[in-house]
């Protein structure tokens, strides 16, 4: 069966520091992969999606970037975090139906 | 552009009350429809989905949803809620020709014991 791993679960980072959140999927090949940010009262905001290795589409211009170095690996990064980057980040895979990771609570201080 | 609207951001009910959470979408073509649930401290998980066929869809834990194409709606229902139904519920839509999910803002449901 397919599983999705996302880590870390929580992260506290100072303003200006770099960020790297990793997501890996097992049990499927060439999945569509997504990074979402979940904000209270605003649902899920799609940040990036990828349909294949090295193929990244950005939905919202911001301080973040994404990469897909391997078929089942999706990384969310930032060179310099802002306070406004604090939030809950979710990785997901799927096509018509999405399967989510456990999420990462990022607090930028 | 496609959009999904959930009518209530917060709903508070007593146990055994009936539940209906509204979801409307804007897209004129074929759609796939979903309800996801996020229990406190847990990850998002699929509650039920509609792709085609019977517009009344039954999901886990006694939930059901009805797709009414003429109203562009996919409302979630449960005849008698339990305290354990306390969670946040998200409606999502996927246009048949597009692999992206469009999400509603979510509804926080609180069930009073």
CSV table of N, CA and C in Angstrom, one decimal, chain A residues 54-104:
chain,number,residue,atom,x,y,z
A,54,UNK,N,11.8,16.9,-11.5
A,54,UNK,CA,12.3,18.2,-12.0
A,54,UNK,C,11.2,19.1,-12.5
A,55,UNK,N,10.0,18.7,-12.4
A,55,UNK,CA,8.9,19.5,-12.9
A,55,UNK,C,8.1,20.1,-11.8
A,56,UNK,N,8.2,21.4,-11.6
A,56,UNK,CA,7.6,22.1,-10.5
A,56,UNK,C,6.8,23.2,-11.0
A,57,UNK,N,5.5,23.3,-10.5
A,57,UNK,CA,4.7,24.5,-10.9
A,57,UNK,C,4.3,25.2,-9.6
A,58,UNK,N,4.5,26.5,-9.6
A,58,UNK,CA,4.2,27.3,-8.4
A,58,UNK,C,2.8,28.0,-8.6
A,59,UNK,N,2.1,27.9,-7.6
A,59,UNK,CA,0.7,28.5,-7.6
A,59,UNK,C,0.7,29.9,-7.0
A,60,UNK,N,1.6,30.1,-6.0
A,60,UNK,CA,1.6,31.4,-5.3
A,60,UNK,C,3.0,31.9,-5.2
A,61,UNK,N,3.3,33.0,-5.8
A,61,UNK,CA,4.7,33.6,-5.7
A,61,UNK,C,5.0,34.0,-4.2
A,62,UNK,N,6.1,33.6,-3.7
A,62,UNK,CA,6.4,33.8,-2.3
A,62,UNK,C,7.9,33.5,-2.0
A,63,UNK,N,8.1,33.4,-0.8
A,63,UNK,CA,9.5,33.2,-0.3
A,63,UNK,C,9.9,31.8,-0.3
A,64,UNK,N,9.1,30.9,-0.9
A,64,UNK,CA,9.4,29.5,-0.8
A,64,UNK,C,9.7,28.9,-2.2
A,65,UNK,N,10.4,27.8,-2.2
A,65,UNK,CA,10.6,27.1,-3.5
A,65,UNK,C,10.4,25.6,-3.3
A,66,UNK,N,10.3,24.8,-4.3
A,66,UNK,CA,10.1,23.4,-4.2
A,66,UNK,C,11.0,22.7,-5.2
A,67,UNK,N,11.4,21.5,-4.9
A,67,UNK,CA,12.2,20.7,-5.8
A,67,UNK,C,11.8,19.2,-5.7
A,68,UNK,N,12.1,18.5,-6.8
A,68,UNK,CA,11.7,17.1,-6.9
A,68,UNK,C,12.9,16.4,-7.4
A,69,UNK,N,13.9,16.1,-6.6
A,69,UNK,CA,15.1,15.4,-7.1
A,69,UNK,C,15.0,14.0,-7.5
A,70,UNK,N,14.0,13.3,-6.9
A,70,UNK,CA,13.7,11.9,-7.2
A,70,UNK,C,12.2,11.7,-7.4
A,71,UNK,N,11.8,10.6,-8.0
A,71,UNK,CA,10.4,10.4,-8.4
A,71,UNK,C,9.5,10.5,-7.2
A,72,UNK,N,9.9,10.1,-6.0
A,72,UNK,CA,9.0,10.0,-4.9
A,72,UNK,C,9.5,10.9,-3.8
A,73,UNK,N,10.2,12.0,-4.1
A,73,UNK,CA,10.7,12.9,-3.1
A,73,UNK,C,10.4,14.3,-3.5
A,74,UNK,N,9.8,15.0,-2.5
A,74,UNK,CA,9.4,16.4,-2.8
A,74,UNK,C,9.8,17.3,-1.7
A,75,UNK,N,10.6,18.3,-2.0
A,75,UNK,CA,11.2,19.1,-0.9
A,75,UNK,C,10.7,20.6,-1.0
A,76,UNK,N,10.4,21.1,0.1
A,76,UNK,CA,10.0,22.5,0.2
A,76,UNK,C,11.1,23.3,0.9
A,77,UNK,N,11.5,24.4,0.3
A,77,UNK,CA,12.7,25.1,0.8
A,77,UNK,C,12.5,26.6,0.9
A,78,UNK,N,13.3,27.2,1.7
A,78,UNK,CA,13.4,28.7,1.7
A,78,UNK,C,14.9,29.0,2.0
A,79,UNK,N,15.4,30.1,1.4
A,79,UNK,CA,16.7,30.5,1.7
A,79,UNK,C,16.8,31.4,2.9
A,80,UNK,N,15.7,32.1,3.1
A,80,UNK,CA,15.6,33.0,4.3
A,80,UNK,C,14.2,33.1,4.7
A,81,UNK,N,13.9,32.5,5.8
A,81,UNK,CA,12.5,32.5,6.3
A,81,UNK,C,12.1,33.9,6.8
A,82,UNK,N,10.8,34.2,6.6
A,82,UNK,CA,10.1,35.3,7.1
A,82,UNK,C,9.1,34.9,8.2
A,83,UNK,N,8.8,35.9,9.0
A,83,UNK,CA,7.8,35.6,10.1
A,83,UNK,C,6.5,35.1,9.4
A,84,UNK,N,6.2,35.6,8.3
A,84,UNK,CA,4.9,35.3,7.6
A,84,UNK,C,4.9,33.9,7.1
A,85,UNK,N,6.1,33.2,7.1
A,85,UNK,CA,6.1,31.8,6.6
A,85,UNK,C,5.6,30.8,7.7
A,86,UNK,N,5.4,31.3,8.9
A,86,UNK,CA,4.9,30.4,9.9
A,86,UNK,C,3.5,29.8,9.5
A,87,UNK,N,3.4,28.6,9.7
A,87,UNK,CA,2.1,27.9,9.4
A,87,UNK,C,2.2,26.4,9.4
A,88,UNK,N,1.2,25.8,8.9
A,88,UNK,CA,1.1,24.3,8.9
A,88,UNK,C,1.2,23.9,7.4
A,89,UNK,N,2.2,23.1,7.1
A,89,UNK,CA,2.5,22.7,5.8
A,89,UNK,C,2.2,21.2,5.6
A,90,UNK,N,1.5,21.0,4.5
A,90,UNK,CA,1.1,19.6,4.2
A,90,UNK,C,1.7,19.1,2.8
A,91,UNK,N,2.2,17.9,2.8
A,91,UNK,CA,2.6,17.3,1.6
A,91,UNK,C,1.5,16.3,1.2
A,92,UNK,N,1.2,16.2,-0.1
A,92,UNK,CA,0.2,15.2,-0.5
A,92,UNK,C,0.6,14.6,-1.8
A,93,UNK,N,0.0,13.5,-2.1
A,93,UNK,CA,0.2,12.8,-3.4
A,93,UNK,C,-1.1,12.4,-3.9
A,94,UNK,N,-1.2,12.2,-5.2
A,94,UNK,CA,-2.4,11.7,-5.8
A,94,UNK,C,-2.8,12.4,-7.1
A,95,UNK,N,-3.8,12.0,-7.7
A,95,UNK,CA,-4.3,12.7,-8.9
A,95,UNK,C,-5.7,13.2,-8.7
A,96,UNK,N,-6.7,12.4,-8.9
A,96,UNK,CA,-8.0,13.0,-8.6
A,96,UNK,C,-8.3,13.0,-7.1
A,97,UNK,N,-7.7,12.1,-6.4
A,97,UNK,CA,-7.9,12.0,-4.9
A,97,UNK,C,-6.5,12.3,-4.3
A,98,UNK,N,-6.5,13.0,-3.2
A,98,UNK,CA,-5.3,13.4,-2.5
A,98,UNK,C,-5.1,12.6,-1.2
A,99,UNK,N,-3.9,12.2,-1.0
A,99,UNK,CA,-3.5,11.5,0.3
A,99,UNK,C,-2.4,12.4,1.0
A,100,UNK,N,-2.7,12.6,2.2
A,100,UNK,CA,-1.9,13.7,2.9
A,100,UNK,C,-0.9,13.1,3.9
A,101,UNK,N,0.3,13.8,4.0
A,101,UNK,CA,1.2,13.5,5.1
A,101,UNK,C,0.7,14.1,6.4
A,102,UNK,N,1.5,13.9,7.5
A,102,UNK,CA,1.0,14.3,8.8
A,102,UNK,C,1.2,15.8,9.0
A,103,UNK,N,1.9,16.5,8.1
A,103,UNK,CA,2.0,17.9,8.2
A,103,UNK,C,3.2,18.3,9.1
A,104,UNK,N,3.7,19.6,8.9
A,104,UNK,CA,4.8,20.2,9.6
A,104,UNK,C,4.3,21.5,10.2
